Amino acid sequence: MDLVVIKVLALIFASATLFVVLSARERQSVRLPPPYDEYARMARWLVHQNEWGVVSTTSKHLRGIPFGNAVSYADGPSCESTGRLLFYLTAMDATAQDLALSSNASLTVCEAQLPGACAGIDPEDPTCAKLSISGNLQPLPEEQLEEAERLLFTRHPAMRNRPAGHAFQIYELHIATARLLDWYGGPHDITAADYFAAELAGRHGGYRQTA
């Protein structure tokens, strides 16, 4: 049997058995991805479903070698996607120290991070979507902090209790470009304009309720 057909059948089987694998609570909050060929919407979906990713910077302590760090982020409360990439970083952490020298950064997220997603599929397989977003990661100006706190802290309420003496600040990744791989045939580059123009609505932006 053709390898592509086998992969497709495996995806169908994984989707059909998803609710058996997940807990009752998870079954009530499974979100469905957009069609794989709607690249900007898929990028927005991956961003909104995940709550953490790997931020890569040009390392200060490694003298210019790239450095990746697992960091929490949010683009808004659940089912309220804005597409904005907001982070809460401390100056005591290597990522913020790197950004003080160069704001160039990338965020990488993967569908395999989501509960029940990519079941039985290696995370590196093209059918398991992955996204890297590049741009400038910079502290937000004071006039934007109130709205940013709402968007970020709703998803990560523990951030409100971070030690005041650790100099935490809200940062935003100002997107220059994004690269998505979510099927065979190679990755697709997405402009910032297309990324923000994409809308998540209905079953793709919210929850699928199950009995």
mmCIF file of C-alpha atoms in Angstrom:
data_model
loop_
_atom_site.group_PDB
_atom_site.id
_atom_site.type_symbol
_atom_site.label_atom_id
_atom_site.label_comp_id
_atom_site.label_asym_id
_atom_site.label_seq_id
_atom_site.Cartn_x
_atom_site.Cartn_y
_atom_site.Cartn_z
ATOM 1 C CA MET A 1 0.000 0.000 0.000
ATOM 2 C CA ASP A 2 1.229 3.496 -0.829
ATOM 3 C CA LEU A 3 2.991 5.161 2.130
ATOM 4 C CA VAL A 4 0.872 8.328 1.856
ATOM 5 C CA VAL A 5 -2.331 6.253 1.981
ATOM 6 C CA ILE A 6 -1.053 4.473 5.076
ATOM 7 C CA LYS A 7 -0.303 7.827 6.751
ATOM 8 C CA VAL A 8 -3.782 9.145 5.919
ATOM 9 C CA LEU A 9 -5.421 6.002 7.286
ATOM 10 C CA ALA A 10 -3.346 6.329 10.443
ATOM 11 C CA LEU A 11 -4.558 9.921 10.902
ATOM 12 C CA ILE A 12 -8.178 8.870 10.424
ATOM 13 C CA PHE A 13 -7.763 6.051 12.939
ATOM 14 C CA ALA A 14 -6.090 8.387 15.447
ATOM 15 C CA SER A 15 -8.961 10.890 15.134
ATOM 16 C CA ALA A 16 -11.577 8.163 15.530
ATOM 17 C CA THR A 17 -9.956 6.838 18.715
ATOM 18 C CA LEU A 18 -9.091 10.237 20.218
ATOM 19 C CA PHE A 19 -12.044 10.369 22.598
ATOM 20 C CA VAL A 20 -11.290 6.884 23.900
ATOM 21 C CA VAL A 21 -7.755 7.905 24.825
ATOM 22 C CA LEU A 22 -8.537 11.253 26.400
ATOM 23 C CA SER A 23 -9.985 11.738 29.861
ATOM 24 C CA ALA A 24 -13.596 12.885 30.243
ATOM 25 C CA ARG A 25 -12.466 16.419 30.993
ATOM 26 C CA GLU A 26 -10.238 16.555 27.922
ATOM 27 C CA ARG A 27 -13.007 15.162 25.716
ATOM 28 C CA GLN A 28 -15.088 18.216 26.568
ATOM 29 C CA SER A 29 -12.447 20.615 25.271
ATOM 30 C CA VAL A 30 -10.990 19.118 22.085
ATOM 31 C CA ARG A 31 -10.436 21.796 19.472
ATOM 32 C CA LEU A 32 -10.380 20.915 15.798
ATOM 33 C CA PRO A 33 -7.659 22.232 13.445
ATOM 34 C CA PRO A 34 -8.449 24.032 10.199
ATOM 35 C CA PRO A 35 -7.820 22.221 6.882
ATOM 36 C CA TYR A 36 -4.086 21.643 6.464
ATOM 37 C CA ASP A 37 -3.891 23.814 3.319
ATOM 38 C CA GLU A 38 -5.223 26.940 5.086
ATOM 39 C CA TYR A 39 -1.745 27.838 6.213
ATOM 40 C CA ALA A 40 -2.335 31.144 8.004
ATOM 41 C CA ARG A 41 -5.330 29.765 9.899
ATOM 42 C CA MET A 42 -3.369 26.660 10.852
ATOM 43 C CA ALA A 43 -0.587 28.889 12.191
ATOM 44 C CA ARG A 44 -3.066 30.885 14.261
ATOM 45 C CA TRP A 45 -4.663 27.654 15.501
ATOM 46 C CA LEU A 46 -1.337 26.199 16.629
ATOM 47 C CA VAL A 47 -0.442 29.420 18.414
ATOM 48 C CA HIS A 48 -3.760 29.621 20.225
ATOM 49 C CA GLN A 49 -3.981 25.969 21.262
ATOM 50 C CA ASN A 50 -0.511 25.923 22.770
ATOM 51 C CA GLU A 51 0.495 27.748 25.925
ATOM 52 C CA TRP A 52 4.261 27.333 25.748
ATOM 53 C CA GLY A 53 6.969 26.945 23.152
ATOM 54 C CA VAL A 54 10.699 27.172 22.599
ATOM 55 C CA VAL A 55 12.070 30.692 22.235
ATOM 56 C CA SER A 56 15.412 30.854 20.419
ATOM 57 C CA THR A 57 17.781 33.784 20.811
ATOM 58 C CA THR A 58 21.389 34.697 20.053
ATOM 59 C CA SER A 59 23.033 33.683 23.291
ATOM 60 C CA LYS A 60 25.030 36.049 25.449
ATOM 61 C CA HIS A 61 26.388 33.383 27.805
ATOM 62 C CA LEU A 62 27.249 31.076 24.873
ATOM 63 C CA ARG A 63 28.936 33.918 22.969
ATOM 64 C CA GLY A 64 26.659 34.027 19.947
ATOM 65 C CA ILE A 65 25.600 30.384 19.720
ATOM 66 C CA PRO A 66 21.807 29.986 19.317
ATOM 67 C CA PHE A 67 20.036 29.227 22.597
ATOM 68 C CA GLY A 68 16.563 27.695 23.008
ATOM 69 C CA ASN A 69 14.437 28.085 26.134
ATOM 70 C CA ALA A 70 10.994 26.660 26.994
ATOM 71 C CA VAL A 71 8.798 29.697 27.716
ATOM 72 C CA SER A 72 5.106 30.193 28.478
ATOM 73 C CA TYR A 73 3.134 32.574 26.273
ATOM 74 C CA ALA A 74 -0.436 33.452 25.270
ATOM 75 C CA ASP A 75 -2.209 35.188 22.417
ATOM 76 C CA GLY A 76 -5.318 35.831 24.487
ATOM 77 C CA PRO A 77 -7.832 33.991 26.686
ATOM 78 C CA SER A 78 -9.080 30.617 25.523
ATOM 79 C CA CYS A 79 -11.356 31.023 22.475
ATOM 80 C CA GLU A 80 -10.296 34.697 22.156
ATOM 81 C CA SER A 81 -7.340 34.501 19.793
ATOM 82 C CA THR A 82 -5.606 37.772 18.931
ATOM 83 C CA GLY A 83 -2.529 36.279 17.272
ATOM 84 C CA ARG A 84 -0.296 38.475 19.423
ATOM 85 C CA LEU A 85 2.562 36.617 21.118
ATOM 86 C CA LEU A 86 2.948 37.783 24.705
ATOM 87 C CA PHE A 87 5.523 36.567 27.232
ATOM 88 C CA TYR A 88 6.419 37.315 30.860
ATOM 89 C CA LEU A 89 10.198 37.296 31.223
ATOM 90 C CA THR A 90 12.576 38.065 34.046
ATOM 91 C CA ALA A 91 15.902 39.806 33.627
ATOM 92 C CA MET A 92 17.376 36.963 35.684
ATOM 93 C CA ASP A 93 16.708 34.510 32.840
ATOM 94 C CA ALA A 94 19.055 33.931 29.909
ATOM 95 C CA THR A 95 16.372 34.724 27.317
ATOM 96 C CA ALA A 96 15.770 38.255 28.582
ATOM 97 C CA GLN A 97 19.507 38.805 28.905
ATOM 98 C CA ASP A 98 19.987 37.778 25.276
ATOM 99 C CA LEU A 99 17.167 40.063 24.157
ATOM 100 C CA ALA A 100 18.818 43.028 25.861
ATOM 101 C CA LEU A 101 21.642 42.662 23.330
ATOM 102 C CA SER A 102 19.604 41.568 20.303
ATOM 103 C CA SER A 103 15.826 41.423 20.064
ATOM 104 C CA ASN A 104 15.930 38.920 17.196
ATOM 105 C CA ALA A 105 14.085 35.782 18.301
ATOM 106 C CA SER A 106 11.965 32.866 17.142
ATOM 107 C CA LEU A 107 9.137 30.925 18.776
ATOM 108 C CA THR A 108 8.563 27.279 17.829
ATOM 109 C CA VAL A 109 5.428 25.302 18.693
ATOM 110 C CA CYS A 110 4.245 21.860 17.600
ATOM 111 C CA GLU A 111 0.919 20.090 17.343
ATOM 112 C CA ALA A 112 2.447 17.171 19.257
ATOM 113 C CA GLN A 113 2.409 19.353 22.401
ATOM 114 C CA LEU A 114 -1.398 19.158 22.492
ATOM 115 C CA PRO A 115 -3.132 16.380 24.480
ATOM 116 C CA GLY A 116 -4.103 13.525 22.180
ATOM 117 C CA ALA A 117 -2.713 15.150 19.036
ATOM 118 C CA CYS A 118 -0.447 13.287 16.574
ATOM 119 C CA ALA A 119 -1.325 9.996 18.263
ATOM 120 C CA GLY A 120 0.993 7.278 17.014
ATOM 121 C CA ILE A 121 2.876 9.724 14.790
ATOM 122 C CA ASP A 122 6.438 10.886 15.346
ATOM 123 C CA PRO A 123 6.473 14.641 16.127
ATOM 124 C CA GLU A 124 8.939 15.181 13.274
ATOM 125 C CA ASP A 125 6.528 13.673 10.718
ATOM 126 C CA PRO A 126 5.186 16.345 8.311
ATOM 127 C CA THR A 127 1.593 15.383 9.156
ATOM 128 C CA CYS A 128 2.187 16.578 12.733
ATOM 129 C CA ALA A 129 2.085 20.345 12.308
ATOM 130 C CA LYS A 130 4.915 22.553 13.523
ATOM 131 C CA LEU A 131 5.399 26.303 13.348
ATOM 132 C CA SER A 132 8.322 28.700 13.795
ATOM 133 C CA ILE A 133 7.630 32.429 14.077
ATOM 134 C CA SER A 134 10.472 34.941 13.823
ATOM 135 C CA GLY A 135 10.704 38.630 14.610
ATOM 136 C CA ASN A 136 11.717 41.043 17.351
ATOM 137 C CA LEU A 137 10.908 40.177 20.955
ATOM 138 C CA GLN A 138 10.744 43.378 22.975
ATOM 139 C CA PRO A 139 9.291 44.718 26.257
ATOM 140 C CA LEU A 140 5.886 46.355 25.889
ATOM 141 C CA PRO A 141 5.483 50.091 26.531
ATOM 142 C CA GLU A 142 3.587 51.025 29.674
ATOM 143 C CA GLU A 143 0.470 52.203 27.835
ATOM 144 C CA GLN A 144 -0.104 48.677 26.465
ATOM 145 C CA LEU A 145 0.404 46.770 29.692
ATOM 146 C CA GLU A 146 -3.175 46.726 31.003
ATOM 147 C CA GLU A 147 -4.598 44.964 27.947
ATOM 148 C CA ALA A 148 -1.548 42.716 27.648
ATOM 149 C CA GLU A 149 -1.937 41.569 31.250
ATOM 150 C CA ARG A 150 -5.524 40.564 30.555
ATOM 151 C CA LEU A 151 -4.560 38.621 27.435
ATOM 152 C CA LEU A 152 -1.608 36.877 29.099
ATOM 153 C CA PHE A 153 -2.599 36.370 32.727
ATOM 154 C CA THR A 154 -5.991 34.866 31.898
ATOM 155 C CA ARG A 155 -4.186 31.872 30.404
ATOM 156 C CA HIS A 156 -1.383 31.922 32.996
ATOM 157 C CA PRO A 157 -2.877 33.202 36.288
ATOM 158 C CA ALA A 158 0.191 32.101 38.271
ATOM 159 C CA MET A 159 2.162 34.833 36.528
ATOM 160 C CA ARG A 160 0.414 37.419 38.689
ATOM 161 C CA ASN A 161 2.275 36.005 41.694
ATOM 162 C CA ARG A 162 5.802 36.144 40.306
ATOM 163 C CA PRO A 163 8.278 37.742 42.800
ATOM 164 C CA ALA A 164 8.269 41.523 42.421
ATOM 165 C CA GLY A 165 12.019 41.688 42.941
ATOM 166 C CA HIS A 166 12.762 39.528 39.904
ATOM 167 C CA ALA A 167 12.073 42.319 37.406
ATOM 168 C CA PHE A 168 9.498 40.517 35.288
ATOM 169 C CA GLN A 169 8.251 42.352 32.199
ATOM 170 C CA ILE A 170 5.704 41.610 29.503
ATOM 171 C CA TYR A 171 7.321 41.137 26.098
ATOM 172 C CA GLU A 172 5.736 40.847 22.674
ATOM 173 C CA LEU A 173 7.170 39.062 19.655
ATOM 174 C CA HIS A 174 6.628 41.461 16.750
ATOM 175 C CA ILE A 175 6.211 39.030 13.888
ATOM 176 C CA ALA A 176 8.291 39.360 10.739
ATOM 177 C CA THR A 177 7.544 35.968 9.214
ATOM 178 C CA ALA A 178 6.325 32.481 10.063
ATOM 179 C CA ARG A 179 7.143 29.072 8.604
ATOM 180 C CA LEU A 180 4.637 26.215 8.856
ATOM 181 C CA LEU A 181 5.040 22.524 8.067
ATOM 182 C CA ASP A 182 1.754 20.631 8.340
ATOM 183 C CA TRP A 183 1.726 18.137 5.436
ATOM 184 C CA TYR A 184 3.932 16.620 2.777
ATOM 185 C CA GLY A 185 5.520 18.883 0.176
ATOM 186 C CA GLY A 186 7.676 21.147 2.308
ATOM 187 C CA PRO A 187 7.077 24.141 4.586
ATOM 188 C CA HIS A 188 5.090 27.268 3.764
ATOM 189 C CA ASP A 189 6.126 30.822 4.618
ATOM 190 C CA ILE A 190 3.396 33.075 6.018
ATOM 191 C CA THR A 191 3.586 36.858 6.110
ATOM 192 C CA ALA A 192 2.663 38.774 9.238
ATOM 193 C CA ALA A 193 -0.217 40.376 7.322
ATOM 194 C CA ASP A 194 -1.684 37.004 6.321
ATOM 195 C CA TYR A 195 -1.164 35.629 9.816
ATOM 196 C CA PHE A 196 -3.122 38.420 11.478
ATOM 197 C CA ALA A 197 -5.796 38.470 8.764
ATOM 198 C CA ALA A 198 -6.643 34.817 9.388
ATOM 199 C CA GLU A 199 -9.664 34.267 11.601
ATOM 200 C CA LEU A 200 -10.461 31.416 13.945
ATOM 201 C CA ALA A 201 -14.205 30.932 14.125
ATOM 202 C CA GLY A 202 -16.674 28.208 14.983
ATOM 203 C CA ARG A 203 -15.191 24.791 15.538
ATOM 204 C CA HIS A 204 -11.643 25.933 14.740
ATOM 205 C CA GLY A 205 -11.542 28.760 17.273
ATOM 206 C CA GLY A 206 -13.492 27.217 20.097
ATOM 207 C CA TYR A 207 -14.304 23.921 21.683
ATOM 208 C CA ARG A 208 -16.025 20.872 20.346
ATOM 209 C CA GLN A 209 -18.488 19.773 22.986
ATOM 210 C CA THR A 210 -19.028 16.059 23.451
ATOM 211 C CA ALA A 211 -21.367 14.019 25.560
#
